[in-house]
Amino acid sequence: MKLLTKTTLYYITVSLFIFFSGGIGIYQLVKKLEERKVRDELTDQMHRFTFDLKRMGEKLNNTTIISGGLIEMKHVHEVTKPSVLFTDTLVYDKIRARMTPYKRLAFHLEVNGALYKVSIYKSMIESNYLIEQVALTVTLIVIVFLLAVYFLYRYFFGRIWSDFFDTINKIQHFDLSSPEKMSFPQSMIIEFNELNQVLTKMIDRISSDFE
């Protein structure tokens, strides 16, 4: 395997690992932020709904659907679950004609001596769409970055190592019987100059011994 191929593979492998880990981290962070945002919105809606309902002071029926089905109230006799509970659920969307994801906040509320279980629903379509867009964007960035790294690395590799390859080419065509003395070009890379100096001394000694 050539030096360029091997170093490129190593570089791309490390870059893939870094970007893959970073992409997962960004995805989880956005997902967590959206989750917190939805929870905060539902909690705020719960407080406002509780305040407005207690102010109204009306006795409700056993089942009441409010705000187009986003808030559901059912009369219950006792609290069977935690007083406040967040859950993921599916709700049938008549417009889309399919089940859509929702976040539900369920809590219990007492009105005029009657106990009710209130469920507030928040659509997760926009949040899921945002998370999908973030994941797609990160994936595209990784692909573009890796392609750019591949071509730029090959370009700069060729420029940086050009003196080294010139040295290799001269050694391959070296002929002891040739009267022309072997010489290497001056390089901007210190290590290449040191290599050329060592090779020059070695070739001079070999030529001397040959003569």
PDB file of C-alpha atoms in Angstrom:
ATOM      1  CA  MET A   1       0.000   0.000   0.000  1.00  0.00           C
ATOM      2  CA  LYS A   2       1.334   3.421  -0.963  1.00  0.00           C
ATOM      3  CA  LEU A   3       2.119   6.030   1.659  1.00  0.00           C
ATOM      4  CA  LEU A   4      -0.529   8.411   0.298  1.00  0.00           C
ATOM      5  CA  THR A   5      -3.251   5.745   0.358  1.00  0.00           C
ATOM      6  CA  LYS A   6      -2.410   4.566   3.852  1.00  0.00           C
ATOM      7  CA  THR A   7      -2.202   8.038   5.424  1.00  0.00           C
ATOM      8  CA  THR A   8      -5.436   9.070   3.666  1.00  0.00           C
ATOM      9  CA  LEU A   9      -7.232   6.014   5.024  1.00  0.00           C
ATOM     10  CA  TYR A  10      -5.995   6.743   8.535  1.00  0.00           C
ATOM     11  CA  TYR A  11      -7.039  10.372   8.295  1.00  0.00           C
ATOM     12  CA  ILE A  12     -10.500   9.579   6.928  1.00  0.00           C
ATOM     13  CA  THR A  13     -11.030   6.874   9.566  1.00  0.00           C
ATOM     14  CA  VAL A  14     -10.181   9.274  12.393  1.00  0.00           C
ATOM     15  CA  SER A  15     -12.321  12.014  10.825  1.00  0.00           C
ATOM     16  CA  LEU A  16     -15.255   9.635  10.454  1.00  0.00           C
ATOM     17  CA  PHE A  17     -15.013   8.611  14.089  1.00  0.00           C
ATOM     18  CA  ILE A  18     -14.828  12.230  15.277  1.00  0.00           C
ATOM     19  CA  PHE A  19     -17.686  13.445  13.105  1.00  0.00           C
ATOM     20  CA  PHE A  20     -19.823  10.388  13.816  1.00  0.00           C
ATOM     21  CA  SER A  21     -19.409  10.932  17.556  1.00  0.00           C
ATOM     22  CA  GLY A  22     -20.010  14.657  17.170  1.00  0.00           C
ATOM     23  CA  GLY A  23     -23.092  14.049  15.002  1.00  0.00           C
ATOM     24  CA  ILE A  24     -24.600  11.732  17.588  1.00  0.00           C
ATOM     25  CA  GLY A  25     -23.849  14.305  20.286  1.00  0.00           C
ATOM     26  CA  ILE A  26     -25.504  17.120  18.300  1.00  0.00           C
ATOM     27  CA  TYR A  27     -28.515  14.911  17.523  1.00  0.00           C
ATOM     28  CA  GLN A  28     -28.983  13.972  21.168  1.00  0.00           C
ATOM     29  CA  LEU A  29     -28.530  17.588  22.272  1.00  0.00           C
ATOM     30  CA  VAL A  30     -31.148  18.914  19.834  1.00  0.00           C
ATOM     31  CA  LYS A  31     -33.500  16.092  20.770  1.00  0.00           C
ATOM     32  CA  LYS A  32     -33.070  16.861  24.456  1.00  0.00           C
ATOM     33  CA  LEU A  33     -33.609  20.598  23.927  1.00  0.00           C
ATOM     34  CA  GLU A  34     -36.765  19.972  21.903  1.00  0.00           C
ATOM     35  CA  GLU A  35     -38.007  17.565  24.561  1.00  0.00           C
ATOM     36  CA  ARG A  36     -37.443  20.186  27.259  1.00  0.00           C
ATOM     37  CA  LYS A  37     -39.139  22.849  25.139  1.00  0.00           C
ATOM     38  CA  VAL A  38     -42.248  20.715  24.644  1.00  0.00           C
ATOM     39  CA  ARG A  39     -42.363  19.836  28.350  1.00  0.00           C
ATOM     40  CA  ASP A  40     -42.086  23.512  29.286  1.00  0.00           C
ATOM     41  CA  GLU A  41     -44.889  24.417  26.868  1.00  0.00           C
ATOM     42  CA  LEU A  42     -47.143  21.699  28.256  1.00  0.00           C
ATOM     43  CA  THR A  43     -46.356  22.694  31.848  1.00  0.00           C
ATOM     44  CA  ASP A  44     -47.126  26.343  31.097  1.00  0.00           C
ATOM     45  CA  GLN A  45     -50.359  25.350  29.394  1.00  0.00           C
ATOM     46  CA  MET A  46     -51.276  23.228  32.422  1.00  0.00           C
ATOM     47  CA  HIS A  47     -50.829  26.175  34.793  1.00  0.00           C
ATOM     48  CA  ARG A  48     -52.832  28.536  32.588  1.00  0.00           C
ATOM     49  CA  PHE A  49     -55.575  25.974  32.041  1.00  0.00           C
ATOM     50  CA  THR A  50     -55.803  25.239  35.786  1.00  0.00           C
ATOM     51  CA  PHE A  51     -56.027  28.940  36.614  1.00  0.00           C
ATOM     52  CA  ASP A  52     -58.712  29.636  33.999  1.00  0.00           C
ATOM     53  CA  LEU A  53     -60.746  26.560  34.923  1.00  0.00           C
ATOM     54  CA  LYS A  54     -60.795  27.327  38.653  1.00  0.00           C
ATOM     55  CA  ARG A  55     -61.745  30.900  37.875  1.00  0.00           C
ATOM     56  CA  MET A  56     -64.691  29.689  35.770  1.00  0.00           C
ATOM     57  CA  GLY A  57     -65.924  27.463  38.626  1.00  0.00           C
ATOM     58  CA  GLU A  58     -68.104  25.311  36.369  1.00  0.00           C
ATOM     59  CA  LYS A  59     -69.040  21.705  36.976  1.00  0.00           C
ATOM     60  CA  LEU A  60     -67.924  19.630  34.027  1.00  0.00           C
ATOM     61  CA  ASN A  61     -69.331  16.499  32.449  1.00  0.00           C
ATOM     62  CA  ASN A  62     -67.554  13.168  32.735  1.00  0.00           C
ATOM     63  CA  THR A  63     -65.831  13.658  29.384  1.00  0.00           C
ATOM     64  CA  THR A  64     -65.143  17.028  27.832  1.00  0.00           C
ATOM     65  CA  ILE A  65     -62.986  17.749  24.803  1.00  0.00           C
ATOM     66  CA  ILE A  66     -61.606  21.285  24.689  1.00  0.00           C
ATOM     67  CA  SER A  67     -59.605  23.166  22.055  1.00  0.00           C
ATOM     68  CA  GLY A  68     -60.196  20.789  19.177  1.00  0.00           C
ATOM     69  CA  GLY A  69     -59.193  17.653  21.067  1.00  0.00           C
ATOM     70  CA  LEU A  70     -55.875  18.970  22.424  1.00  0.00           C
ATOM     71  CA  ILE A  71     -57.158  18.938  26.003  1.00  0.00           C
ATOM     72  CA  GLU A  72     -59.156  16.073  27.435  1.00  0.00           C
ATOM     73  CA  MET A  73     -60.881  15.929  30.827  1.00  0.00           C
ATOM     74  CA  LYS A  74     -62.382  12.862  32.449  1.00  0.00           C
ATOM     75  CA  HIS A  75     -64.129  12.579  35.779  1.00  0.00           C
ATOM     76  CA  VAL A  76     -62.372  10.079  38.078  1.00  0.00           C
ATOM     77  CA  HIS A  77     -62.901   8.904  41.644  1.00  0.00           C
ATOM     78  CA  GLU A  78     -59.277   8.573  42.738  1.00  0.00           C
ATOM     79  CA  VAL A  79     -55.714   9.272  41.656  1.00  0.00           C
ATOM     80  CA  THR A  80     -54.243   6.033  40.306  1.00  0.00           C
ATOM     81  CA  LYS A  81     -51.013   7.379  38.788  1.00  0.00           C
ATOM     82  CA  PRO A  82     -48.515  10.114  39.616  1.00  0.00           C
ATOM     83  CA  SER A  83     -50.170  13.510  39.819  1.00  0.00           C
ATOM     84  CA  VAL A  84     -48.140  14.797  36.843  1.00  0.00           C
ATOM     85  CA  LEU A  85     -47.021  12.409  34.096  1.00  0.00           C
ATOM     86  CA  PHE A  86     -45.402  12.990  30.685  1.00  0.00           C
ATOM     87  CA  THR A  87     -45.918  10.262  28.074  1.00  0.00           C
ATOM     88  CA  ASP A  88     -45.488   9.748  24.331  1.00  0.00           C
ATOM     89  CA  THR A  89     -48.593   8.736  22.448  1.00  0.00           C
ATOM     90  CA  LEU A  90     -50.187   8.607  19.013  1.00  0.00           C
ATOM     91  CA  VAL A  91     -53.274  10.583  17.989  1.00  0.00           C
ATOM     92  CA  TYR A  92     -55.240  10.132  14.773  1.00  0.00           C
ATOM     93  CA  ASP A  93     -54.907  13.154  12.505  1.00  0.00           C
ATOM     94  CA  LYS A  94     -58.001  13.602  10.364  1.00  0.00           C
ATOM     95  CA  ILE A  95     -56.245  15.975   7.953  1.00  0.00           C
ATOM     96  CA  ARG A  96     -53.288  13.645   7.330  1.00  0.00           C
ATOM     97  CA  ALA A  97     -55.476  10.546   7.762  1.00  0.00           C
ATOM     98  CA  ARG A  98     -52.871   8.781   9.872  1.00  0.00           C
ATOM     99  CA  MET A  99     -51.589   8.434  13.399  1.00  0.00           C
ATOM    100  CA  THR A 100     -49.233  11.234  14.434  1.00  0.00           C
ATOM    101  CA  PRO A 101     -46.869  11.476  17.435  1.00  0.00           C
ATOM    102  CA  TYR A 102     -47.897  13.601  20.405  1.00  0.00           C
ATOM    103  CA  LYS A 103     -46.481  14.379  23.819  1.00  0.00           C
ATOM    104  CA  ARG A 104     -49.100  14.122  26.560  1.00  0.00           C
ATOM    105  CA  LEU A 105     -49.120  15.751  29.975  1.00  0.00           C
ATOM    106  CA  ALA A 106     -51.600  14.089  32.331  1.00  0.00           C
ATOM    107  CA  PHE A 107     -52.486  15.519  35.750  1.00  0.00           C
ATOM    108  CA  HIS A 108     -55.363  15.533  38.226  1.00  0.00           C
ATOM    109  CA  LEU A 109     -57.437  18.551  39.071  1.00  0.00           C
ATOM    110  CA  GLU A 110     -60.211  19.116  41.606  1.00  0.00           C
ATOM    111  CA  VAL A 111     -63.068  21.420  40.588  1.00  0.00           C
ATOM    112  CA  ASN A 112     -66.014  22.086  42.894  1.00  0.00           C
ATOM    113  CA  GLY A 113     -65.284  18.948  44.902  1.00  0.00           C
ATOM    114  CA  ALA A 114     -65.045  16.739  41.804  1.00  0.00           C
ATOM    115  CA  LEU A 115     -61.783  15.100  40.713  1.00  0.00           C
ATOM    116  CA  TYR A 116     -60.793  15.184  37.063  1.00  0.00           C
ATOM    117  CA  LYS A 117     -57.962  13.713  35.052  1.00  0.00           C
ATOM    118  CA  VAL A 118     -56.729  16.259  32.526  1.00  0.00           C
ATOM    119  CA  SER A 119     -54.633  15.306  29.493  1.00  0.00           C
ATOM    120  CA  ILE A 120     -52.981  18.042  27.428  1.00  0.00           C
ATOM    121  CA  TYR A 121     -51.582  17.032  24.037  1.00  0.00           C
ATOM    122  CA  LYS A 122     -48.782  18.655  22.048  1.00  0.00           C
ATOM    123  CA  SER A 123     -47.955  17.634  18.489  1.00  0.00           C
ATOM    124  CA  MET A 124     -44.385  16.395  17.974  1.00  0.00           C
ATOM    125  CA  ILE A 125     -44.439  16.694  14.174  1.00  0.00           C
ATOM    126  CA  GLU A 126     -42.549  20.000  14.092  1.00  0.00           C
ATOM    127  CA  SER A 127     -40.033  18.835  16.701  1.00  0.00           C
ATOM    128  CA  ASN A 128     -39.407  15.558  14.881  1.00  0.00           C
ATOM    129  CA  TYR A 129     -39.052  17.439  11.589  1.00  0.00           C
ATOM    130  CA  LEU A 130     -36.477  19.760  13.154  1.00  0.00           C
ATOM    131  CA  ILE A 131     -34.505  16.814  14.550  1.00  0.00           C
ATOM    132  CA  GLU A 132     -34.577  15.074  11.156  1.00  0.00           C
ATOM    133  CA  GLN A 133     -33.327  18.242   9.443  1.00  0.00           C
ATOM    134  CA  VAL A 134     -30.493  18.561  11.955  1.00  0.00           C
ATOM    135  CA  ALA A 135     -29.488  14.921  11.391  1.00  0.00           C
ATOM    136  CA  LEU A 136     -29.638  15.381   7.599  1.00  0.00           C
ATOM    137  CA  THR A 137     -27.607  18.600   7.772  1.00  0.00           C
ATOM    138  CA  VAL A 138     -24.929  16.996   9.936  1.00  0.00           C
ATOM    139  CA  THR A 139     -24.735  14.022   7.556  1.00  0.00           C
ATOM    140  CA  LEU A 140     -24.317  16.282   4.520  1.00  0.00           C
ATOM    141  CA  ILE A 141     -21.648  18.331   6.321  1.00  0.00           C
ATOM    142  CA  VAL A 142     -19.718  15.149   7.135  1.00  0.00           C
ATOM    143  CA  ILE A 143     -19.899  13.923   3.525  1.00  0.00           C
ATOM    144  CA  VAL A 144     -18.787  17.286   2.095  1.00  0.00           C
ATOM    145  CA  PHE A 145     -16.021  17.575   4.677  1.00  0.00           C
ATOM    146  CA  LEU A 146     -14.669  14.097   3.957  1.00  0.00           C
ATOM    147  CA  LEU A 147     -14.680  14.713   0.202  1.00  0.00           C
ATOM    148  CA  ALA A 148     -12.906  18.042   0.708  1.00  0.00           C
ATOM    149  CA  VAL A 149     -10.374  16.417   3.034  1.00  0.00           C
ATOM    150  CA  TYR A 150      -9.724  13.635   0.553  1.00  0.00           C
ATOM    151  CA  PHE A 151      -8.965  15.890  -2.419  1.00  0.00           C
ATOM    152  CA  LEU A 152      -7.177  18.602  -0.441  1.00  0.00           C
ATOM    153  CA  TYR A 153      -5.090  16.020   1.379  1.00  0.00           C
ATOM    154  CA  ARG A 154      -4.010  14.412  -1.895  1.00  0.00           C
ATOM    155  CA  TYR A 155      -3.165  17.841  -3.315  1.00  0.00           C
ATOM    156  CA  PHE A 156      -1.104  19.022  -0.350  1.00  0.00           C
ATOM    157  CA  PHE A 157       0.426  15.589   0.102  1.00  0.00           C
ATOM    158  CA  GLY A 158       1.744  15.729  -3.444  1.00  0.00           C
ATOM    159  CA  ARG A 159       3.198  19.204  -2.909  1.00  0.00           C
ATOM    160  CA  ILE A 160       4.795  18.445   0.469  1.00  0.00           C
ATOM    161  CA  TRP A 161       6.235  15.077  -0.498  1.00  0.00           C
ATOM    162  CA  SER A 162       7.281  16.039  -4.033  1.00  0.00           C
ATOM    163  CA  ASP A 163      10.953  16.435  -2.985  1.00  0.00           C
ATOM    164  CA  PHE A 164      10.913  13.018  -1.347  1.00  0.00           C
ATOM    165  CA  PHE A 165       9.508  11.388  -4.485  1.00  0.00           C
ATOM    166  CA  ASP A 166      12.132  13.198  -6.583  1.00  0.00           C
ATOM    167  CA  THR A 167      14.820  11.682  -4.363  1.00  0.00           C
ATOM    168  CA  ILE A 168      13.304   8.225  -4.754  1.00  0.00           C
ATOM    169  CA  ASN A 169      13.160   8.678  -8.531  1.00  0.00           C
ATOM    170  CA  LYS A 170      16.839   9.716  -8.706  1.00  0.00           C
ATOM    171  CA  ILE A 171      17.929   6.736  -6.607  1.00  0.00           C
ATOM    172  CA  GLN A 172      15.934   4.361  -8.820  1.00  0.00           C
ATOM    173  CA  HIS A 173      17.751   5.647 -11.900  1.00  0.00           C
ATOM    174  CA  PHE A 174      21.170   5.835 -10.245  1.00  0.00           C
ATOM    175  CA  ASP A 175      23.939   4.246 -12.288  1.00  0.00           C
ATOM    176  CA  LEU A 176      27.472   3.759 -10.886  1.00  0.00           C
ATOM    177  CA  SER A 177      28.986   3.711 -14.337  1.00  0.00           C
ATOM    178  CA  SER A 178      27.505   7.083 -15.219  1.00  0.00           C
ATOM    179  CA  PRO A 179      30.034   9.935 -15.100  1.00  0.00           C
ATOM    180  CA  GLU A 180      27.362  12.346 -13.961  1.00  0.00           C
ATOM    181  CA  LYS A 181      27.431  12.972 -10.217  1.00  0.00           C
ATOM    182  CA  MET A 182      24.254  12.383  -8.275  1.00  0.00           C
ATOM    183  CA  SER A 183      22.729  15.562  -6.826  1.00  0.00           C
ATOM    184  CA  PHE A 184      19.502  16.230  -4.987  1.00  0.00           C
ATOM    185  CA  PRO A 185      17.429  19.422  -5.085  1.00  0.00           C
ATOM    186  CA  GLN A 186      17.241  21.669  -2.045  1.00  0.00           C
ATOM    187  CA  SER A 187      14.042  21.129  -0.113  1.00  0.00           C
ATOM    188  CA  MET A 188      12.083  23.380   2.246  1.00  0.00           C
ATOM    189  CA  ILE A 189      11.575  20.352   4.512  1.00  0.00           C
ATOM    190  CA  ILE A 190      14.464  19.916   6.966  1.00  0.00           C
ATOM    191  CA  GLU A 191      14.042  16.152   7.223  1.00  0.00           C
ATOM    192  CA  PHE A 192      14.206  15.761   3.436  1.00  0.00           C
ATOM    193  CA  ASN A 193      17.402  17.810   3.301  1.00  0.00           C
ATOM    194  CA  GLU A 194      18.915  15.618   6.017  1.00  0.00           C
ATOM    195  CA  LEU A 195      17.917  12.519   4.050  1.00  0.00           C
ATOM    196  CA  ASN A 196      19.464  13.919   0.870  1.00  0.00           C
ATOM    197  CA  GLN A 197      22.701  14.735   2.710  1.00  0.00           C
ATOM    198  CA  VAL A 198      22.965  11.187   4.057  1.00  0.00           C
ATOM    199  CA  LEU A 199      22.237   9.723   0.613  1.00  0.00           C
ATOM    200  CA  THR A 200      24.789  12.017  -1.024  1.00  0.00           C
ATOM    201  CA  LYS A 201      27.510  10.861   1.381  1.00  0.00           C
ATOM    202  CA  MET A 202      26.538   7.240   0.906  1.00  0.00           C
ATOM    203  CA  ILE A 203      26.543   7.526  -2.904  1.00  0.00           C
ATOM    204  CA  ASP A 204      29.914   9.331  -2.897  1.00  0.00           C
ATOM    205  CA  ARG A 205      31.442   6.521  -0.839  1.00  0.00           C
ATOM    206  CA  ILE A 206      29.905   3.838  -3.024  1.00  0.00           C
ATOM    207  CA  SER A 207      31.188   5.600  -6.160  1.00  0.00           C
ATOM    208  CA  SER A 208      34.643   5.931  -4.631  1.00  0.00           C
ATOM    209  CA  ASP A 209      34.751   2.248  -3.699  1.00  0.00           C
ATOM    210  CA  PHE A 210      33.487   1.326  -7.152  1.00  0.00           C
ATOM    211  CA  GLU A 211      36.239   3.343  -8.804  1.00  0.00           C
TER     212      GLU A 211
END
